[in-house]
Coordinates of C-alpha atoms in Angstrom, one line a residue:
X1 CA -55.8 11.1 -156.9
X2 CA -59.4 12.5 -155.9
X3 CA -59.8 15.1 -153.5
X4 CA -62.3 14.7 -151.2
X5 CA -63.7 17.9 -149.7
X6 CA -63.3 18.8 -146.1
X7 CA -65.3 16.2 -143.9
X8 CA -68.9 18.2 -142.6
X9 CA -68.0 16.6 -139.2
X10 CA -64.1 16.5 -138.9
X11 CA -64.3 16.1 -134.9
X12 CA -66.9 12.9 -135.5
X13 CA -65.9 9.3 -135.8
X14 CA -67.3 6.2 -135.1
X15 CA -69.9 5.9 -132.6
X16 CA -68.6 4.9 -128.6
X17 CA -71.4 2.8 -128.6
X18 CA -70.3 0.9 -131.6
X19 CA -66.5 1.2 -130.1
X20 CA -67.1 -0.4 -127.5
X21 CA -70.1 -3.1 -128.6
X22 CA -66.9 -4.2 -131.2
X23 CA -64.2 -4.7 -128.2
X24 CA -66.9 -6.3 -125.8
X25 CA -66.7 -8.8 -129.0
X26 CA -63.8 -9.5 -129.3
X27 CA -63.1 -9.8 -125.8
X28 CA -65.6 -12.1 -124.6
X29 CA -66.6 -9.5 -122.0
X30 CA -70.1 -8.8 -121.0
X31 CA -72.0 -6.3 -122.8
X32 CA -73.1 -3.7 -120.4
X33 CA -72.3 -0.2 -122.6
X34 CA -74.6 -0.5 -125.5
X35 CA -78.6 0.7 -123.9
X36 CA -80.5 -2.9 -125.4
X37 CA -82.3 -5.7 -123.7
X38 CA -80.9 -8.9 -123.8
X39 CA -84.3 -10.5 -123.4
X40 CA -87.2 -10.8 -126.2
X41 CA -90.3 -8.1 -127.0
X42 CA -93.2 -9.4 -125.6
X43 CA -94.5 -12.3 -127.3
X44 CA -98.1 -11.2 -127.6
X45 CA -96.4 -8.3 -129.7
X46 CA -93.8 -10.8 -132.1
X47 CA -97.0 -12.8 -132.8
X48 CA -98.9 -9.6 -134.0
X49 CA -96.3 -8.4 -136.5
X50 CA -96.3 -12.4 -137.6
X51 CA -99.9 -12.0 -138.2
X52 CA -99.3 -8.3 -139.9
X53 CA -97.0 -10.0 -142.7
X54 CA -99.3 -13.1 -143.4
X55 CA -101.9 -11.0 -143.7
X56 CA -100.1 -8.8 -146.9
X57 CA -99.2 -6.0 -145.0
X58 CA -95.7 -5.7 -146.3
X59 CA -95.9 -3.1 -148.6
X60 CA -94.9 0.8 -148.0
X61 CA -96.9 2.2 -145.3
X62 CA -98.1 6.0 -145.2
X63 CA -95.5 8.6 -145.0
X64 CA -96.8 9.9 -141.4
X65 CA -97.2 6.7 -140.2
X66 CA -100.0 3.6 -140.1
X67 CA -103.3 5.8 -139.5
X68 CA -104.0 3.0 -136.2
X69 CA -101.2 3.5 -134.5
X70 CA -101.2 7.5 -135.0
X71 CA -104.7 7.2 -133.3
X72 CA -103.3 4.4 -130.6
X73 CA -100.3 7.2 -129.9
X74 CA -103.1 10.0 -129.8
X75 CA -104.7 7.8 -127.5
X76 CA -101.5 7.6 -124.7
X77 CA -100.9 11.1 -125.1
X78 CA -104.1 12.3 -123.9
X79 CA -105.0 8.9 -121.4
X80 CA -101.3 9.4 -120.3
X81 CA -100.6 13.4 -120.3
X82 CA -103.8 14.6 -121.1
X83 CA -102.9 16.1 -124.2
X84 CA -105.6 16.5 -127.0
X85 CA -103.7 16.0 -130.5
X86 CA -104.8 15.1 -134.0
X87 CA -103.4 12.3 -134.7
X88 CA -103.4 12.8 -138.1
X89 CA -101.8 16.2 -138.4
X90 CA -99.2 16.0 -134.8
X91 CA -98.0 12.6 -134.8
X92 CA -95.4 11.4 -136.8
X93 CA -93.7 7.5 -136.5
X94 CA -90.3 7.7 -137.6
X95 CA -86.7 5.1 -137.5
X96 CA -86.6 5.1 -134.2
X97 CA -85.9 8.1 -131.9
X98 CA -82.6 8.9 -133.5
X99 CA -84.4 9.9 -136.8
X100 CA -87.3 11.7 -135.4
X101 CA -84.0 14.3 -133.6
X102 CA -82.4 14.8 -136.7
X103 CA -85.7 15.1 -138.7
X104 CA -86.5 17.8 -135.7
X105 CA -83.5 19.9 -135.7
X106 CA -83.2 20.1 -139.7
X107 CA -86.4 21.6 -139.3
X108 CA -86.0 24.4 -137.9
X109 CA -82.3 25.1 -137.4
X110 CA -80.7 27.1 -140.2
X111 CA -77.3 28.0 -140.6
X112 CA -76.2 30.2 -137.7
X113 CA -78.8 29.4 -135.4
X114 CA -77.8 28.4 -132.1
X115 CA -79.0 25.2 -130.3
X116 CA -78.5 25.1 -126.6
X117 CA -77.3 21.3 -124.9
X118 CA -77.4 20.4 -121.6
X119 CA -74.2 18.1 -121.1
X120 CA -73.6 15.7 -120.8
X121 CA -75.7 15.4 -123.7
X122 CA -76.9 12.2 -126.3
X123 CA -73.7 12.2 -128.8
X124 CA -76.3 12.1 -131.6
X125 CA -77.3 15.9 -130.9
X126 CA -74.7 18.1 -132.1
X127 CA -73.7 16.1 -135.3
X128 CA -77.2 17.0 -136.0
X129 CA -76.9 20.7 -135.2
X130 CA -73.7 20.8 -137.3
X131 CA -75.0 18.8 -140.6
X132 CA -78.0 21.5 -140.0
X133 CA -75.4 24.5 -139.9
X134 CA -76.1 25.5 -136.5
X135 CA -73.8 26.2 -133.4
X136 CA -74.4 24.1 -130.3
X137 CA -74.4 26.0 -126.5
X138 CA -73.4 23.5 -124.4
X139 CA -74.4 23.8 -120.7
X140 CA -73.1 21.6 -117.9
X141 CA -75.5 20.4 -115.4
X142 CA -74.4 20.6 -112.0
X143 CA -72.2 18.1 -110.8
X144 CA -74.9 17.3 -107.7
X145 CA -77.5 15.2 -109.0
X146 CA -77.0 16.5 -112.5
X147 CA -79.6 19.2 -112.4
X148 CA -80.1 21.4 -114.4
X149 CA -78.8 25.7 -113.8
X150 CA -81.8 27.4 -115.3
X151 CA -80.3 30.6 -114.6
X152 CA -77.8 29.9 -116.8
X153 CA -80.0 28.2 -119.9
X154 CA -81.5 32.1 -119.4
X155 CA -78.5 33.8 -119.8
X156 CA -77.5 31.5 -122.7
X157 CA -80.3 32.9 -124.7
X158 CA -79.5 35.2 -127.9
X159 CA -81.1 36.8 -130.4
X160 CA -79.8 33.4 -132.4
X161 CA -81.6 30.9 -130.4
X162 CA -83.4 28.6 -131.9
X163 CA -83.8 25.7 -129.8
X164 CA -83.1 24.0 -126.8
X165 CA -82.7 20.5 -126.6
X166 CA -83.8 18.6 -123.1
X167 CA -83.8 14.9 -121.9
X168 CA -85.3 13.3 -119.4
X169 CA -85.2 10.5 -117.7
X170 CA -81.7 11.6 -118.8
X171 CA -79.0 9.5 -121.0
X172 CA -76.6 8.7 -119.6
X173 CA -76.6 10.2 -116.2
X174 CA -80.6 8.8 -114.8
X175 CA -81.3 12.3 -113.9
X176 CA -85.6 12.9 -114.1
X177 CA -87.3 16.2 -114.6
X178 CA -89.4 17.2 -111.8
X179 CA -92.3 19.6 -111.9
X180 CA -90.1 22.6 -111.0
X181 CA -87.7 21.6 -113.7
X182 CA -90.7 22.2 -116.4
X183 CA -91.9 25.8 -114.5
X184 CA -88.2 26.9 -114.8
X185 CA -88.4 25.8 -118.5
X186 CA -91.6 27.8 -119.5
X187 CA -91.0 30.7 -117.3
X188 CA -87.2 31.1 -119.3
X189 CA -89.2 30.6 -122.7
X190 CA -91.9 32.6 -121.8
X191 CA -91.5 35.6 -123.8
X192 CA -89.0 34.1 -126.4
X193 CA -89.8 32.6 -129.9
X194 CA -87.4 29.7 -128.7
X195 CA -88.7 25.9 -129.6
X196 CA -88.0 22.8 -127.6
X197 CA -87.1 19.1 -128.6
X198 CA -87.6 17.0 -126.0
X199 CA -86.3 13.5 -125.8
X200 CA -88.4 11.9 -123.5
X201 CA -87.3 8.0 -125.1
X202 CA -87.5 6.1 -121.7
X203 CA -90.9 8.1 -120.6
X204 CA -91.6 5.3 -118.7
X205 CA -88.7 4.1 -116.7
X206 CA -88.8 6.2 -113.7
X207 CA -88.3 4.9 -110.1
X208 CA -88.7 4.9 -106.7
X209 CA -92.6 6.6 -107.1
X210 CA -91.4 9.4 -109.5
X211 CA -93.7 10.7 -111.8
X212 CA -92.2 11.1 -115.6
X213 CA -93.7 15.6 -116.7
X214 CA -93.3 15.1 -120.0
X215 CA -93.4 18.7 -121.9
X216 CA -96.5 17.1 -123.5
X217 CA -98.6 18.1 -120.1
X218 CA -97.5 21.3 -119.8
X219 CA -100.1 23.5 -123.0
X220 CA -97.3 26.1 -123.0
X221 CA -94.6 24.1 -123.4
X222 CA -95.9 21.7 -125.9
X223 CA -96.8 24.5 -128.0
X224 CA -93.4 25.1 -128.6
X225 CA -92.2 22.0 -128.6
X226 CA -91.3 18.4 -131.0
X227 CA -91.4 15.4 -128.1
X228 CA -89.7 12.3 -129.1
X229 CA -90.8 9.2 -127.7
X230 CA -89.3 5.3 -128.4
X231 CA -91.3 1.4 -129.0
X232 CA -87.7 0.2 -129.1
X233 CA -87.2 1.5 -125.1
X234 CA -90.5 0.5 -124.0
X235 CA -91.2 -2.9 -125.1
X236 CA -87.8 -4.1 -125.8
X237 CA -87.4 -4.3 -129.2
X238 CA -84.4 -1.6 -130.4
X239 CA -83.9 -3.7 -133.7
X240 CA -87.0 -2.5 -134.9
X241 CA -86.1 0.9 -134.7
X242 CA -89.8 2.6 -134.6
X243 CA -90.1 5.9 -132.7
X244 CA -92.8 8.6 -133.2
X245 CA -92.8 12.2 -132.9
X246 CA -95.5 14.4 -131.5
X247 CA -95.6 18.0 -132.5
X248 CA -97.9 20.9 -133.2
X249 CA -99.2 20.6 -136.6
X250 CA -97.3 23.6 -138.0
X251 CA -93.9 22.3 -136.6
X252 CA -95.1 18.5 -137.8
X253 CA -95.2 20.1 -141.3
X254 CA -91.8 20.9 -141.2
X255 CA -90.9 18.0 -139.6
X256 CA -92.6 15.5 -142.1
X257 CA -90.8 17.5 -144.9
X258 CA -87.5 16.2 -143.9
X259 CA -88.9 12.6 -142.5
X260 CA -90.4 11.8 -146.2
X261 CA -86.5 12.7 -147.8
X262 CA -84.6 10.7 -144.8
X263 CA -86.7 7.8 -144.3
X264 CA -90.4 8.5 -146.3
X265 CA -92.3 5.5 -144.1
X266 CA -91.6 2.8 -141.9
X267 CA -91.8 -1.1 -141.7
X268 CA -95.4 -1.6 -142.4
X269 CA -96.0 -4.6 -140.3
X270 CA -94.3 -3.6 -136.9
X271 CA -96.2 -0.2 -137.4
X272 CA -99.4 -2.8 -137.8
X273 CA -98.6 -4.9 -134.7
X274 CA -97.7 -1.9 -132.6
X275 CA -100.9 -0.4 -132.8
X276 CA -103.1 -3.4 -132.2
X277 CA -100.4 -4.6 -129.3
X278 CA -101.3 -1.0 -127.4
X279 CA -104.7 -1.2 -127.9
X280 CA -104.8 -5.0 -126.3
X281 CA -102.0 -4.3 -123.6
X282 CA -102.2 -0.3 -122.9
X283 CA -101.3 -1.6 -118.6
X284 CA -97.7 -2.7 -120.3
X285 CA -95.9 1.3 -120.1
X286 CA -97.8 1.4 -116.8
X287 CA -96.0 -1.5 -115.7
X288 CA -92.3 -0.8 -117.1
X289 CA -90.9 1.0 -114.3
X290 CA -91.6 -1.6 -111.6
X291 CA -90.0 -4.1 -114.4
X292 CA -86.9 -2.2 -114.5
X293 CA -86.6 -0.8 -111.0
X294 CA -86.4 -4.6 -109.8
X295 CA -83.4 -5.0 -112.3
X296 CA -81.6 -1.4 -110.9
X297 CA -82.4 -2.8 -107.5
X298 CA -80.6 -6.1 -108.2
X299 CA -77.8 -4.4 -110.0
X300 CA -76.7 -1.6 -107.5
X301 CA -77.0 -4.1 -104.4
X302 CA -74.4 -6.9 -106.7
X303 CA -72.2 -3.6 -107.3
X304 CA -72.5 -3.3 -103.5
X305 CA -70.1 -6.3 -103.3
X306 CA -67.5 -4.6 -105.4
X307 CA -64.9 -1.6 -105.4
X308 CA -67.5 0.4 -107.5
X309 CA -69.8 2.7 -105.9
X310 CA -73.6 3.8 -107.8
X311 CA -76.2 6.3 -106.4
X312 CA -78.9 4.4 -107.9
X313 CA -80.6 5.9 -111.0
X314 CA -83.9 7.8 -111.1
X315 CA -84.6 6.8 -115.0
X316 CA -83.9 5.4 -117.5
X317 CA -82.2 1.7 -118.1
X318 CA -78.5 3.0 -117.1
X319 CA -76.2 3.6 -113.9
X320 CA -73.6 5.2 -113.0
X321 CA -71.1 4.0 -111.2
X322 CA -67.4 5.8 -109.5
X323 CA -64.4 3.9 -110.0
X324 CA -62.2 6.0 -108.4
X325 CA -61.1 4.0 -105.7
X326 CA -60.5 1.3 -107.9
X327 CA -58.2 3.6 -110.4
X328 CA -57.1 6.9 -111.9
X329 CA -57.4 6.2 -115.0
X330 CA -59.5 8.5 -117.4
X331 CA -62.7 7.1 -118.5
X332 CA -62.1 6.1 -121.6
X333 CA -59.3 4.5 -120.6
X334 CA -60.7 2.7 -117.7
X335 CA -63.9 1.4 -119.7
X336 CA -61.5 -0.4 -122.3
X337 CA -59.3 -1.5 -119.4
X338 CA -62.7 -2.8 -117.6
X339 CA -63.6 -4.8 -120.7
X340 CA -60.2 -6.3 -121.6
X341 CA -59.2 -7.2 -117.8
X342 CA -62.3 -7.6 -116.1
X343 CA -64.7 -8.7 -118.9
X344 CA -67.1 -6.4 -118.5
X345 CA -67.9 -3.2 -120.9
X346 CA -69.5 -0.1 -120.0
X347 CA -69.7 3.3 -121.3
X348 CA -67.0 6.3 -120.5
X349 CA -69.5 9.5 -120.1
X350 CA -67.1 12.1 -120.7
X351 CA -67.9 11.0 -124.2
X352 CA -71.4 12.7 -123.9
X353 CA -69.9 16.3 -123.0
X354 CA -67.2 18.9 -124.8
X355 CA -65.6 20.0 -121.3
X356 CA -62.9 17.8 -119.9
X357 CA -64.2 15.3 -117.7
X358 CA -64.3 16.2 -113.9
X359 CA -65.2 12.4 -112.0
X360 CA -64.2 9.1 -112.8
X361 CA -67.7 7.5 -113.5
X362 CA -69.0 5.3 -116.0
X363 CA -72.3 3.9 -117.3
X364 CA -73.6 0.0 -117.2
X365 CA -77.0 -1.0 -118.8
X366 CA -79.0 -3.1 -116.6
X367 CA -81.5 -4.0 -119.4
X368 CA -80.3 -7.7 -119.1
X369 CA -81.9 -10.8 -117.9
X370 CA -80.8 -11.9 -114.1
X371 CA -78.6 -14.3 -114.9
X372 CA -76.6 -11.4 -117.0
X373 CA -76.5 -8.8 -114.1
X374 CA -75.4 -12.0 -111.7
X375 CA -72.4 -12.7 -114.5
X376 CA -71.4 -9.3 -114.4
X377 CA -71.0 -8.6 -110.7
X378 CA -69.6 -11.6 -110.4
X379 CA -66.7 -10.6 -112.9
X380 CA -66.5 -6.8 -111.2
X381 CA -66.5 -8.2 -107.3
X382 CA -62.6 -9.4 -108.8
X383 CA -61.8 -5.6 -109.5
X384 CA -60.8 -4.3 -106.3
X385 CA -59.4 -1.0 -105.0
X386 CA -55.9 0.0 -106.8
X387 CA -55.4 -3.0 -107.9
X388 CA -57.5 -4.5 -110.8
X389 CA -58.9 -7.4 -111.2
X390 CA -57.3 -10.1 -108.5
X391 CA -55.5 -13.2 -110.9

């Protein structure tokens, strides 16, 4: 019989996303765990990458990306950050966010480099530190509001570090950056040869008149620093999987020499149809956080009328919610319970951090039409405190 080596990520296996997409399946429950819309791109944007592929753009497109939209993500950068990049030589479009991380941390991480997390963290983050050879610090945020301990992040810091890895609007907890969050950052980087890799995916989904400091405002920082950004958050279309990286050129050197061996180029005619859809509709990621706050709005006052209790988010698509009135159960446990009983699924978060669990919370997406967040409460207004759902 063959034997297979030892697995390069024994404590990995299948996704919790995928987990718990499968038993929303199977159960007929409500898919609220999984971060997609259930409603269409724009159709302004489908009709453009109609017209890219009649037109004969189907073939390969350059390894970097289509040369319009690296000029049209130039263009936000500076319009939106006011940072002045060369398109050409610090933008990269890549698979979708996911790729542009691991293209980032295989980089520059080399066996026995460490990579600070703040946890919970994105579960795609350490796998990639591992495969890499590196050693991920882990760093909880604090339990109120899920900021971030800066003092600790400092003391964290070795001769080792290599990187540190930061989120915001944050997945899965909401939690946004503010300006004092990016001074603590520089000030503890100040005189270290530390980089950054910032996942900044739902840039634009920030509520309640809070402004989204992305690490691409801040010289210093960006310097230092590999910002990923998402299409597939911003105009609803995650099947598409197009993301883009924006780095300085030196670090997009490195990065492009892992991109062209993961993925080389991506679909030709969404890169096509992107570039002209941001150039005819650049108000659209202006607009996106009204869109979605409406939809949080909706969703935390329906979860008012249940046993489930939500600060509502700052960013990003997702919200937390404590069931601990309505059981003891672990998380985990709890999510499969709520989408066998109660037909709805959601996401444990303990998932997204090494140290044992400390709440009973866990995360909906409110990416869904109307009628799907009206469905859902409906179905959770039955769960009710130590009880379950009522029969």
């Amino acid at each position: 019989m063959l034997a297979l080596p030892a697995s390069k990520l024994p404590r990995v296996g299948t996704t919790i996303f995928t987990v718990m997409s499968r038993l929303a399946q199977e159960c007929g429950a409500i898919n609220l765990s999984q971060g997609f819309p259930d409603f269409d791109p724009p159709a302004r944007l489908v009709e453009l990458v109609t017209e890219s592929m009649r037109s004969g753009i189907n073939q390969y497109a350059p390894m970097a990306g289509w040369p319009a939209l690296l000029e049209a993500i130039g263009t936000k950068v500076r319009d939106l950050y006011g940072c002045e990049v060369d398109p050409q030589a610090s933008v990269t479009v890549t698979s979708g966010a996911t790729e542009a991380l691991f293209c980032a941390v295989h980089a520059v991480v080399r066996p026995g480099d460490e990579v600070i997390l703040l946890e919970p963290a994105y579960d795609s983050y350490e796998p990639a530190v591992e495969l890499a050879g590196g050693r991920a610090v882990r760093i909880p945020l604090l339990q109120a509001g899920y900021c971030v301990d800066w003092d600790r992040v400092r003391d964290a810091i070795t001769p080792r570090t290599r990187l540190v890895i930061v989120n915001s609007p944050h997945n899965p907890t909401g939690a946004v950056f503010s300006a004092a969050d990016l001074d603590a950052l520089e000030d503890v980087l100040r005189d270290t040869g530390v980089l950054v890799l910032s996942d900044e995916v739902y840039e634009h989904i920030v509520f309640d008149g809070r402004q989204h400091h992305s690490l691409l405002g801040r010289p210093a920082l960006a310097a230092r620093s590999f910002v990923v950004s998402s299409f597939g958050k911003t105009l609803h279309c995650t099947g598409w999987k197009v993301g883009y990286c924006v780095a300085p050129p030196a670090l997009t050197t490195e990065f492009r020499k892992v991109h062209q061996f993961v993925q080389f180029a991506v679909a030709a005619p969404m890169q096509a149809a992107l570039a002209r859809f941001l150039g005819e509709f650049p108000q659209h990621a202006r607009e996106l956080a009204q869109f979605y706050q409406h939809k949080r709005d909706r969703f935390c006052r329906l979860l008012e009328g249940t046993a489930l209790r939500c600060v509502p988010s700052g960013g990003t698509y997702f919200q937390l919610a404590d069931y601990a009135t309505v059981s003891d159960l672990p998380d985990v446990e709890f999510a499969r319970w709520l989408t066998r009983e109660a037909g709805v699924a959601a996401i444990p978060i303990s998932v997204f951090s090494a140290t044992p669990a400390t709440g009973q919370v866990v995360r909906f997406c409110f990416a869904k039409n109307d009628a799907t967040l009206d469905a859902a409460a409906e179905r959770l207004s039955r769960v009710t405190m130590n009880r379950g759902p009522i029969q």
